[in-house]
Coordinates of C-alpha atoms in Angstrom, one line a residue:
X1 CA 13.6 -42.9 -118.4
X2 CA 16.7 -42.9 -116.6
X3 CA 17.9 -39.5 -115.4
X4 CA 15.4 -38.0 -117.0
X5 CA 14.4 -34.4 -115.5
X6 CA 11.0 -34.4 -114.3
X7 CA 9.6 -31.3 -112.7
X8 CA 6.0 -29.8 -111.8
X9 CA 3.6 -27.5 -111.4
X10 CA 1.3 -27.8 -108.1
X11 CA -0.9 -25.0 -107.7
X12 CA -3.5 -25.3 -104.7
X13 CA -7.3 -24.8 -106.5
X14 CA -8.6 -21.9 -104.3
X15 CA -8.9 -19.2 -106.7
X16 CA -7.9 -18.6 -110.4
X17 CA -4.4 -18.8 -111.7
X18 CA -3.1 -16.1 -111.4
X19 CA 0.9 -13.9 -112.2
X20 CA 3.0 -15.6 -109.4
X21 CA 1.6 -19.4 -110.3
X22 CA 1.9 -18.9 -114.1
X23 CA 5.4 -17.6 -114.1
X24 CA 6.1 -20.6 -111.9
X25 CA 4.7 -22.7 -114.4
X26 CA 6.0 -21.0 -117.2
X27 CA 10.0 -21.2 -115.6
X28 CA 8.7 -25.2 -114.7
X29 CA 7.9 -26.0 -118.3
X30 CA 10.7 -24.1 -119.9
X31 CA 13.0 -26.2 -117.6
X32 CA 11.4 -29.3 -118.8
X33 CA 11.7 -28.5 -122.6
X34 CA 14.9 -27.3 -122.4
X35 CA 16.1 -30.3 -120.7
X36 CA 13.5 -33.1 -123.0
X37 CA 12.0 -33.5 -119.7
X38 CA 8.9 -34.3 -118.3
X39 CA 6.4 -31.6 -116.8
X40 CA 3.3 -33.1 -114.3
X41 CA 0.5 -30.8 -113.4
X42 CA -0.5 -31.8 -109.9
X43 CA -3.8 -30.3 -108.6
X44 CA -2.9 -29.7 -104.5
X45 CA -6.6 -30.3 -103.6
X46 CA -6.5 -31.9 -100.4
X47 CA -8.0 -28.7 -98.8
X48 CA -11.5 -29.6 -99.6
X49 CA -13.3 -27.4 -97.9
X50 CA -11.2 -23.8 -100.3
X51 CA -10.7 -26.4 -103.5
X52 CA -13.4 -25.6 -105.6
X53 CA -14.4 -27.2 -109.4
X54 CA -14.3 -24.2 -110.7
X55 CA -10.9 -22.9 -109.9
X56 CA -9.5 -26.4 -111.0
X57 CA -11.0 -25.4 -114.6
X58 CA -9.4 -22.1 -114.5
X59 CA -6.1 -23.4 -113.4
X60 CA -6.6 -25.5 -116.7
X61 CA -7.5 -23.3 -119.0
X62 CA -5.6 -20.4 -117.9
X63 CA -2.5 -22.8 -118.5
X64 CA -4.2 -24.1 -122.2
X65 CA -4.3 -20.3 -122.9
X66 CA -0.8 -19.5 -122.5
X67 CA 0.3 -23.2 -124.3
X68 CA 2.2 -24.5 -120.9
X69 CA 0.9 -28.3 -122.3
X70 CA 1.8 -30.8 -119.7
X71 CA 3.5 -34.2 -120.0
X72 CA 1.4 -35.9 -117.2
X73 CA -1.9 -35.2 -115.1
X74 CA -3.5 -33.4 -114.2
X75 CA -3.3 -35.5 -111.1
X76 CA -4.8 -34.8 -108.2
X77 CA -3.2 -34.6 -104.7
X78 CA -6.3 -36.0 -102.7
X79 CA -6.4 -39.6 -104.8
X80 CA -3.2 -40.6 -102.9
X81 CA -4.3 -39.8 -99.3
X82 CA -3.7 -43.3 -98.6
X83 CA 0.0 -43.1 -99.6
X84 CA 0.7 -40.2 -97.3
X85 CA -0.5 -41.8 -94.5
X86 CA 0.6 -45.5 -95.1
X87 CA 4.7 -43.2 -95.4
X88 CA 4.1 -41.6 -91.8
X89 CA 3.5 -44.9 -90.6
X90 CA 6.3 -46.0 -92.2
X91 CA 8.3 -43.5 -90.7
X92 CA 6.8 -43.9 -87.1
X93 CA 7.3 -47.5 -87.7
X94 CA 10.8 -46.7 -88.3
X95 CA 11.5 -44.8 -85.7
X96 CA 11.9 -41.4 -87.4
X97 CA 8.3 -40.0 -86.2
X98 CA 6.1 -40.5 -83.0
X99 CA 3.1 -40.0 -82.3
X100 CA 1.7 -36.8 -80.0
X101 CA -0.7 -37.0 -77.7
X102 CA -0.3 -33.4 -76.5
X103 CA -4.0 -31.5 -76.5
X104 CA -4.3 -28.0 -77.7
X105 CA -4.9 -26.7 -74.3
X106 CA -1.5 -28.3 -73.2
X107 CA 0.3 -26.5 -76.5
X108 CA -1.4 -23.3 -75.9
X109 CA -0.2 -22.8 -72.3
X110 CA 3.2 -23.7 -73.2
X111 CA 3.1 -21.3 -76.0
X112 CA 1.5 -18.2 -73.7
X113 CA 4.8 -19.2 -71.2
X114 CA 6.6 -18.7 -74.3
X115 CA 5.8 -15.6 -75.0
X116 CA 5.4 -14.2 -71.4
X117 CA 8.7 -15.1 -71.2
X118 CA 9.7 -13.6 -74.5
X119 CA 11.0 -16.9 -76.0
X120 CA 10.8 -18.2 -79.3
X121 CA 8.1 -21.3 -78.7
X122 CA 9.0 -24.7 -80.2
X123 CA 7.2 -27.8 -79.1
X124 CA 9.5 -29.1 -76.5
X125 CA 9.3 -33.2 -77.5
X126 CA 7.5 -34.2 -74.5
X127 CA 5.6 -37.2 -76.2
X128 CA 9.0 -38.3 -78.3
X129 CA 10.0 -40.4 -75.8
X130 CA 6.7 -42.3 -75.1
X131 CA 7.4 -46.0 -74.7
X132 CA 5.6 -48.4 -77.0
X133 CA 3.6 -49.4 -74.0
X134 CA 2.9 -45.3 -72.9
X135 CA 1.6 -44.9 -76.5
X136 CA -0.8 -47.9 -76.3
X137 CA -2.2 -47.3 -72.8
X138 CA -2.6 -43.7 -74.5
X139 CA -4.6 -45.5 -78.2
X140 CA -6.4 -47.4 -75.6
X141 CA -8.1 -44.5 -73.9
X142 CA -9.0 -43.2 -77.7
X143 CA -7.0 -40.1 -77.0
X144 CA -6.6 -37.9 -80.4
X145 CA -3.1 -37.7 -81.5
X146 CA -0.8 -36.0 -84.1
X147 CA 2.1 -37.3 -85.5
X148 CA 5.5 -35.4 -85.6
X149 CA 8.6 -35.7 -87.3
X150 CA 11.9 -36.4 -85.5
X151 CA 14.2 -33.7 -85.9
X152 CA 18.0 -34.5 -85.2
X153 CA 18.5 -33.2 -81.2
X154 CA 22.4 -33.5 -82.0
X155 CA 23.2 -29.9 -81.7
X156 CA 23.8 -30.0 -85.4
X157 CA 22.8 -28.2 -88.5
X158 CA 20.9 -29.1 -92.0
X159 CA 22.5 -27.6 -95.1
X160 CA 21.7 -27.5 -98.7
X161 CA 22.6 -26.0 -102.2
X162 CA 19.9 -23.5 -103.6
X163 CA 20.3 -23.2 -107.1
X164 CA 19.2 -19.9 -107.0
X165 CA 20.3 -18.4 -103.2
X166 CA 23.1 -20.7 -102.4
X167 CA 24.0 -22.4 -99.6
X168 CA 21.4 -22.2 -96.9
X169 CA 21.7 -23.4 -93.4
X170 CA 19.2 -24.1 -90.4
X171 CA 20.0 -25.0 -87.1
X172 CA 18.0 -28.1 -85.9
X173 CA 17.3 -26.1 -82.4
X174 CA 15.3 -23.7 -84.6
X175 CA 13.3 -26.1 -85.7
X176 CA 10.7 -28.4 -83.9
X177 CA 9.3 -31.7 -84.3
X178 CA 6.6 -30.9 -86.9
X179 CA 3.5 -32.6 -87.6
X180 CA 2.5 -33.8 -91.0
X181 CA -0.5 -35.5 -89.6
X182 CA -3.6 -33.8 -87.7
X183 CA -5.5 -35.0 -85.1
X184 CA -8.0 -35.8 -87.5
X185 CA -6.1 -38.2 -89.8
X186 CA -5.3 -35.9 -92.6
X187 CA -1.9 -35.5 -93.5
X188 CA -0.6 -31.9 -93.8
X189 CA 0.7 -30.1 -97.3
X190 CA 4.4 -31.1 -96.1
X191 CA 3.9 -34.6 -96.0
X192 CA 1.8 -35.1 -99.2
X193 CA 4.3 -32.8 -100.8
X194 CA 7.2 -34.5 -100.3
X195 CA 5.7 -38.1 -100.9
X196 CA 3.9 -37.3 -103.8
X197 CA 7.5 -35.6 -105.3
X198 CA 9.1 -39.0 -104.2
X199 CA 6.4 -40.7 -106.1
X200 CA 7.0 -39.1 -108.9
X201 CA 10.9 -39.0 -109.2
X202 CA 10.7 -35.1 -109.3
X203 CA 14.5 -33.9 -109.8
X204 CA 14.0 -30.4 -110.0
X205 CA 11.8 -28.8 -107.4
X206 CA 11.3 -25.0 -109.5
X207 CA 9.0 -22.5 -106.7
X208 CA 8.3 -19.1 -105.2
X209 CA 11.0 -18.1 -102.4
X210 CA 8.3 -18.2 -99.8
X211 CA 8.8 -22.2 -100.0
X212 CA 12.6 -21.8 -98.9
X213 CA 11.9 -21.7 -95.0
X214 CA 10.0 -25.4 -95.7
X215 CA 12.5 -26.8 -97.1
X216 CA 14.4 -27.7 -94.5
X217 CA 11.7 -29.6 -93.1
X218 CA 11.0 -31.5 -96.7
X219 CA 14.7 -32.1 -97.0
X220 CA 14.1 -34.0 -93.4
X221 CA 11.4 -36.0 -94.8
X222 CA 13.0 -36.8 -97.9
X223 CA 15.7 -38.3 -95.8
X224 CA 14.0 -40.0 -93.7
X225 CA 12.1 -41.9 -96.2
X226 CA 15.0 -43.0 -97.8
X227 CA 14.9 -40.9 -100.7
X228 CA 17.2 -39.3 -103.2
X229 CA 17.0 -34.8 -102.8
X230 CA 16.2 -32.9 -105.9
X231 CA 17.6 -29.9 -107.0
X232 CA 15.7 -27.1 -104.9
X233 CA 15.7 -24.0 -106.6
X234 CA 13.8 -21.0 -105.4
X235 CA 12.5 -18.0 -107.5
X236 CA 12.7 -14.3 -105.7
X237 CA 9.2 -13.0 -105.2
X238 CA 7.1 -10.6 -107.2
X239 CA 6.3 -7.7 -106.3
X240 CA 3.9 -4.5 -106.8
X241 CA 5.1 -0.9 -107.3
X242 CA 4.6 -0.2 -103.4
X243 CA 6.9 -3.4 -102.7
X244 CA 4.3 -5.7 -101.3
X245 CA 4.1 -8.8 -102.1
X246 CA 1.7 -9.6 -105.4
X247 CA -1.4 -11.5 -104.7
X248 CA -4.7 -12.2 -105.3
X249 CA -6.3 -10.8 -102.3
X250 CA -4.9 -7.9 -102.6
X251 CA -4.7 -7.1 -106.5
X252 CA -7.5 -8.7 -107.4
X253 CA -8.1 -9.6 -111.2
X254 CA -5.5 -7.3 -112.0
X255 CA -2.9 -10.3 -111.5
X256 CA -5.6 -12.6 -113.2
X257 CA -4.6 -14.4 -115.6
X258 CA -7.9 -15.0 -117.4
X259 CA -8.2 -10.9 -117.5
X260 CA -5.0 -10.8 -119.6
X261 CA -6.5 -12.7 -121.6
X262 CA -9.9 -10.5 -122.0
X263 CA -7.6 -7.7 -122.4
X264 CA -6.5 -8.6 -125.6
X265 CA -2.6 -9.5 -124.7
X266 CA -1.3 -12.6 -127.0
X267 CA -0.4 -16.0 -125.2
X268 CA 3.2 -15.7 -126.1
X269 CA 3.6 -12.1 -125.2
X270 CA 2.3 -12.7 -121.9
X271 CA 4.4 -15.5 -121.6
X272 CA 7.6 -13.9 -122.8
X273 CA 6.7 -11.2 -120.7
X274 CA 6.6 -13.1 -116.8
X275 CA 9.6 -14.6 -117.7
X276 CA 11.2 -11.6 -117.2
X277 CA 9.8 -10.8 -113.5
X278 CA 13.1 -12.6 -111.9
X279 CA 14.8 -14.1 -115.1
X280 CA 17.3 -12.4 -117.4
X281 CA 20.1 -13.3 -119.8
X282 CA 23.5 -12.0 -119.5
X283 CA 22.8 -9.7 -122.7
X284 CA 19.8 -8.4 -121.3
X285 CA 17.6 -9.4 -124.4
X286 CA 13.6 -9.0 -123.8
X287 CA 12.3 -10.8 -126.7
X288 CA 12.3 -14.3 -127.4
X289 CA 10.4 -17.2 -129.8
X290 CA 9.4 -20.2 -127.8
X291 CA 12.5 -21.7 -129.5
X292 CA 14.3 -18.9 -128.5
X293 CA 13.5 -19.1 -124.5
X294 CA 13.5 -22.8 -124.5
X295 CA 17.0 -22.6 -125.3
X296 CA 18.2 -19.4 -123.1
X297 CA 16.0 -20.5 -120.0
X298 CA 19.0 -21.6 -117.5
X299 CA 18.4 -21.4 -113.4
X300 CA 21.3 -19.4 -112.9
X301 CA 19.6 -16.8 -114.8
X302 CA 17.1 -16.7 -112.1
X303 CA 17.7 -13.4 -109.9
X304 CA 17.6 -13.5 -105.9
X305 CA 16.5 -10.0 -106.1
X306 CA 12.4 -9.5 -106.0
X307 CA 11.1 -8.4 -109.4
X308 CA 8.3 -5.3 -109.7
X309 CA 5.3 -5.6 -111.2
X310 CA 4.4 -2.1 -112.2
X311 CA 0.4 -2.5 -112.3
X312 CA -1.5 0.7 -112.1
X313 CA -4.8 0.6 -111.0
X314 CA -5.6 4.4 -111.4
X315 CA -4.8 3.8 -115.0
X316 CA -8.2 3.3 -116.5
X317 CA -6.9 2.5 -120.1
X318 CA -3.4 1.1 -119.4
X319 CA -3.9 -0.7 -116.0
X320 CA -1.1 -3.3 -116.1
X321 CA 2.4 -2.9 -116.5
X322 CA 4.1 -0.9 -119.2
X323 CA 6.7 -3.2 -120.2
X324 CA 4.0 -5.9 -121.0
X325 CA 2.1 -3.8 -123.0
X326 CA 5.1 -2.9 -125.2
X327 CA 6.3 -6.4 -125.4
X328 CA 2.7 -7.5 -126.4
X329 CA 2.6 -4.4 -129.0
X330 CA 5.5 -6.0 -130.6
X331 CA 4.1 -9.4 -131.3
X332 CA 1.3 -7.8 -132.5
X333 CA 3.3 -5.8 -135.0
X334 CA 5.6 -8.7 -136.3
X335 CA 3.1 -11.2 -136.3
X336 CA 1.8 -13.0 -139.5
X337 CA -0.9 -10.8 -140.4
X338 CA -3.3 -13.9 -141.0
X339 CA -2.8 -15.0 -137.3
X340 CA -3.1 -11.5 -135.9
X341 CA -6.6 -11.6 -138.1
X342 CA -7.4 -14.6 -136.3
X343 CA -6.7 -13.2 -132.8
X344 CA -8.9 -10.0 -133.2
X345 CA -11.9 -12.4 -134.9
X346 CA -13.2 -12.8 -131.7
X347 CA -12.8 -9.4 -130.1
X348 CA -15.1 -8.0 -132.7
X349 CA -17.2 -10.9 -132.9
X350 CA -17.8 -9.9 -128.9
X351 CA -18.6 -5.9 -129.7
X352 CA -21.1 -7.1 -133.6
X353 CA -18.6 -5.8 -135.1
X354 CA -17.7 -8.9 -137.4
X355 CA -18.9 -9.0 -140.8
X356 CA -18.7 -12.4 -143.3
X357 CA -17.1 -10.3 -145.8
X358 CA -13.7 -10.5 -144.0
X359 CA -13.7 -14.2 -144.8
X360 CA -14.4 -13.6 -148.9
X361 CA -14.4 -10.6 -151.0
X362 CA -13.7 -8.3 -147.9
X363 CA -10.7 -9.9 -146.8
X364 CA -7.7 -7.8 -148.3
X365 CA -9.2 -4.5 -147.2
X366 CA -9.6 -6.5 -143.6
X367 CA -6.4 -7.1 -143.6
X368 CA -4.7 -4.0 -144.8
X369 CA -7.2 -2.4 -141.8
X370 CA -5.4 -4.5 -139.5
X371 CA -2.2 -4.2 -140.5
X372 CA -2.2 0.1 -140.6
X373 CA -4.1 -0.2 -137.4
X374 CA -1.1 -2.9 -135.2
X375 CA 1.4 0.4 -135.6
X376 CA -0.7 2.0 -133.0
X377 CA -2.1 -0.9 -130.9
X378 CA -1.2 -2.4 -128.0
X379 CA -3.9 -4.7 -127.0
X380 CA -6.5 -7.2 -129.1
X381 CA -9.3 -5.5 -127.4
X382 CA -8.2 -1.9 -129.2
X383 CA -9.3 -3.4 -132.7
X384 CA -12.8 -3.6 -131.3
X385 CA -12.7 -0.3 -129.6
X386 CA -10.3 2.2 -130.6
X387 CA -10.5 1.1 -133.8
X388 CA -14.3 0.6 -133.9
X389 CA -14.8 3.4 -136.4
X390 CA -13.2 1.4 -138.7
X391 CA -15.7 -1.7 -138.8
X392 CA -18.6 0.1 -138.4
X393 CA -20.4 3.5 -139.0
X394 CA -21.7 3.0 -135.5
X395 CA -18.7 4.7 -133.5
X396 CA -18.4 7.5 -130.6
X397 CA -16.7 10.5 -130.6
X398 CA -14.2 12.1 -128.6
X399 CA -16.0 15.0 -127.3
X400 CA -13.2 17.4 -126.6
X401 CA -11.4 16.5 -129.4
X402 CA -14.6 17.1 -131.4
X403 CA -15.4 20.6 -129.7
X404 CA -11.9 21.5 -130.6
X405 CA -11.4 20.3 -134.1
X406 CA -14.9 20.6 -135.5
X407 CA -17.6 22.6 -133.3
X408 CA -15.6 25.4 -132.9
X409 CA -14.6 25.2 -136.8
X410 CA -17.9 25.6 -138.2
X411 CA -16.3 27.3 -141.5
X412 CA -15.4 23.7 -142.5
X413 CA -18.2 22.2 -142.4
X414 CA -20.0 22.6 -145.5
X415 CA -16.4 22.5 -147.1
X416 CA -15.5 19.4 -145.7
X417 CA -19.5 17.9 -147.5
X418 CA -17.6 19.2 -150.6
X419 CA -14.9 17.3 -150.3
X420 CA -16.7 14.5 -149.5
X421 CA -18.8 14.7 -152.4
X422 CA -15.6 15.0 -154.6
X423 CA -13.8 12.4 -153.2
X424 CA -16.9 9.8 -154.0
X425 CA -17.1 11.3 -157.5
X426 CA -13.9 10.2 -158.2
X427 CA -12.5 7.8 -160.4
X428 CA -9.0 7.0 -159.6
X429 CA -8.8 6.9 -155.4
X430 CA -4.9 7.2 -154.5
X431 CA -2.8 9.2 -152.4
X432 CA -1.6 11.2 -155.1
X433 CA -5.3 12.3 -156.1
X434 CA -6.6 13.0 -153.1
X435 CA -3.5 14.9 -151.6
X436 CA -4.2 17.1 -154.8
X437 CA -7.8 17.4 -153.4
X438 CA -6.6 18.7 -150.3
X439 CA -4.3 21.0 -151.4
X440 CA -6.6 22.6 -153.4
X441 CA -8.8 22.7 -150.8
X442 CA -6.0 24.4 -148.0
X443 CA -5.5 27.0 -150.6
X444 CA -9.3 27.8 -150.9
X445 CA -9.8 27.9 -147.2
X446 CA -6.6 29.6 -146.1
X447 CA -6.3 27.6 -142.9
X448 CA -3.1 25.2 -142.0
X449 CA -2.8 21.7 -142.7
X450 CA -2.8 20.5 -139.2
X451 CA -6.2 22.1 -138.8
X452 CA -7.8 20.6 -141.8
X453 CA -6.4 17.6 -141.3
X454 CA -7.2 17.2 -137.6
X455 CA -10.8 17.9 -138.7
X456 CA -10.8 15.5 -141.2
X457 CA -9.5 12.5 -139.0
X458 CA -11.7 13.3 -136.4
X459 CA -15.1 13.4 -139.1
X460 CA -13.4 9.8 -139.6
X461 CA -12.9 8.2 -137.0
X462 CA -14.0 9.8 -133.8
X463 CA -10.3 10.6 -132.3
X464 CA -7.9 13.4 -132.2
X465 CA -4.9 10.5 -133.5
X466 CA -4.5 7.4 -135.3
X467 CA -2.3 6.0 -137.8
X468 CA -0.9 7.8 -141.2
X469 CA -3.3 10.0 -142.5
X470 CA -3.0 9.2 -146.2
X471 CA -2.7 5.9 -145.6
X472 CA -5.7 5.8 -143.3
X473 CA -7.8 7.8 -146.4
X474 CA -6.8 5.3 -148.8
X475 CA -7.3 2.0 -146.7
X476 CA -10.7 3.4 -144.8
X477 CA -11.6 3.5 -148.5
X478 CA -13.3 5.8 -150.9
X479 CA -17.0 5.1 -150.0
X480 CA -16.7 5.2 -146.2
X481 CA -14.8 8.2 -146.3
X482 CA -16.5 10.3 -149.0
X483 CA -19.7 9.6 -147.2
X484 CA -18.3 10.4 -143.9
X485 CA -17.3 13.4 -144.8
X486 CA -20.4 14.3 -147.1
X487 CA -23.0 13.4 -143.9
X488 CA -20.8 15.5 -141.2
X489 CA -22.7 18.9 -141.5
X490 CA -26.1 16.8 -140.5
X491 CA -23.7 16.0 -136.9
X492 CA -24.4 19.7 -136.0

């Protein structure tokens, strides 16, 4: 299609996908939608030695997970080897590269000049001159070469529009002639980079800042293959709370996005969240549908500043960034309660905790679980485990908050049996009722509310806090929690 926008994603498969490659993705494919555009997934596998199978899959997946569907591939960088090397001999054929017969032993010394001398070292073009007959007697001897770009010697400088930093200029003396072929015969990333962009009519190149120093270099290449320059635009970086730079080597899974996803956040919230690291509209807003962002996403939204990513690894409950949990503990608390069942399925499935009545007869009191229990949530994963007391009888408790609301209250026990004994010998179960019950039961004891009723949400559920208490007494339901309650002297 004619001017269509085309953009991509081209992760290299050395590890899992991880923060910094989804939101790439994620600013890629909104750019694409917004736009009716096309979005390729390229796999940048031509490093076969760190390119694995397995990170390929995860690349997939993780990308599946958050619902970044792709319009094209995914291809893969190392079927079109042939290309890259068939366009560097075009361009030594043309006169716009040369081939370098220079051994690393030669580049070496220059370099250790270099620095003796405390110079910048740039390779200093001695093979770019080479006569056709120079380079042959050189092929003839079977000597290894490179081959190297021309860059302008004019004195001149390269400039370009960032759609994100603005005009950006490089000097061609601080730039060499750069290789973007090995001694071996492989091409190098810039090369199949650029042709493989050509190849695919790529208007809109959408990537991390650190690619801004190459550009210059792919800008030479486009234009000395003849080709028309995309838009470049270049998002800040992303960093942690110490300001370094986010990555996998140092974070670890923390900036995985596959442990995200066994965390418990939501797809979209996850989504809606990265968007943020670097993006913002001019009101400020946080939350968007996928209509929504499609529609807002613009590049000049994107900042120059770096974002934070406030991870917390000390944090053994909330280990990732506050703002994500919030945003996710908003989708799960406006979500269609059907879906939200459908989300948490699985997390309970993984701890035995589901039970085939939540499909049939069970299902309304599943629901109404689920739906006092997302007011307090910010995660999937706490369904299965702060909120295991209510799916099963099985379930730990909190043993401070037990030595402090029940051990050292051993005057309520056998009153707390009684209640228990009247609650399941009751006929009509509300709120009214059984506030009645307890009043009756505060002015027998004498003791304040908050104590009684700390004791009886702990006998419950195992923790000092949780969601309403009437409400949870009504929607636990009579039998679980007259029975709880009638059992708890035995816990002694």
């Amino acid at each position: 299609m004619e001017n269509q926008v085309v953009v991509r994603f081209a992760p290299s498969p050395t590890g899992y996908l991880h923060i910094g490659g989804a939101r790439t993705a994620i600013f890629n494919w909104l750019y694409a939608r917004q736009n009716k555009g096309k979005f390729i997934l390229r796999i940048e596998d031509t490093d076969a030695q760190r390119s694995t199978k397995d990170s390929i899959q995860g690349i997939v997946d993780g990308l599946t997970w958050l619902g970044l569907g792709w319009d094209e591939g995914p291809n893969f960088q190392s079927a079109y080897i042939k290309d890259h090397l068939a366009a560097a001999q075009q361009l030594v054929d043309a006169g716009h590269a040369y081939k370098c017969f220079c051994t690393k032993e030669d580049l070496d010394r220059k370099r250790e000049a270099a620095v003796a001398a405390k110079q910048t070292y740039l390779y200093d073009g001695t093979c770019r001159e080479l006569t056709p007959d120079q380079v042959a007697e050189n092929e003839a001897k079977d000597l290894s070469f490179t081959i190297r770009l021309k860059v302008p010697r004019d004195g001149g400088s390269l400039v370009f529009e960032d759609a994100v930093y603005g005009r950006v200029e490089k000097q061609f003396r601080d730039l060499e002639d750069f290789i973007i072929v090995r001694s071996n015969g492989n091409p190098l990333y810039i090369l199949s980079n650029a042709v493989d962009d050509i190849r695919d009519r790529v208007t809109h190149i959408i990537r991390g800042q650190d690619g801004l120093a190459n550009t210059p270099k792919q800008i030479l290449l486009y234009q000395a293959l003849g080709a028309p320059l995309p838009v470049f635009a270049h998002m800040s970086l992303t960093l942690d709370p110490k300001k370094a730079k986010i990555s996998k080597r140092r974070h670890g899974e923390l900036v995985a996005i596959h442990y995200y996803r066994a965390q418990g956040f939501l797809p979209w919230a996850l989504v809606n969240f990265l968007v943020l690291l670097g993006w913002a509209t001019t009101d400020s807003r946080e939350i968007f549908s996928e209509e929504e962002l499609i529609a807002a996403f613009a590049l000049n939204g994107i900042s120059r500043a770096n974002s934070v990513f406030n991870i917390r690894p000390e944090d053994t409950r909330f280990s990732t960034d506050p703002k994500a949990l919030n945003i996710n503990a908003h989708y799960l608390r406006t979500m269609d309660i059907e879906d939200l069942a459908d989300q948490v399925k699985p997390f309970l499935e993984a701890e035995g905790l589901w039970h085939l009545a939540y499909e049939g007869e069970g299902r309304r009191k599943f629901l109404d679980t689920l739906d006092l229990l997302r007011e307090r949530y910010h995660l999937l994963t706490d369904f299965a485990t702060l909120g295991r007391a209510w799916f099963s009888d099985d379930f730990e408790m909190d043993a401070k908050a037990w030595e402090k609301h029940l051990a050292s209250h051993p005057e309520l026990h056998a009153p707390l049996a009684g209640l228990g004994e009247k609650i399941l010998a009751m006929d009509d179960y509300t709120i009214k009722t059984v506030e009645a019950l307890l009043r009756d039961m505060l002015k027998t004891l004498g003791v304040k509310p908050g104590i009684l009723i700390n004791a009886v949400r702990m006998a419950l559920t195992g923790q000092p806090k949780g969601p309403d208490f009437m409400k949870a007494m009504i929607v636990m339901g009579q039998q679980r929690v007259g029975e709880r309650l009638r059992k708890l002297p035995a816990q002694f």
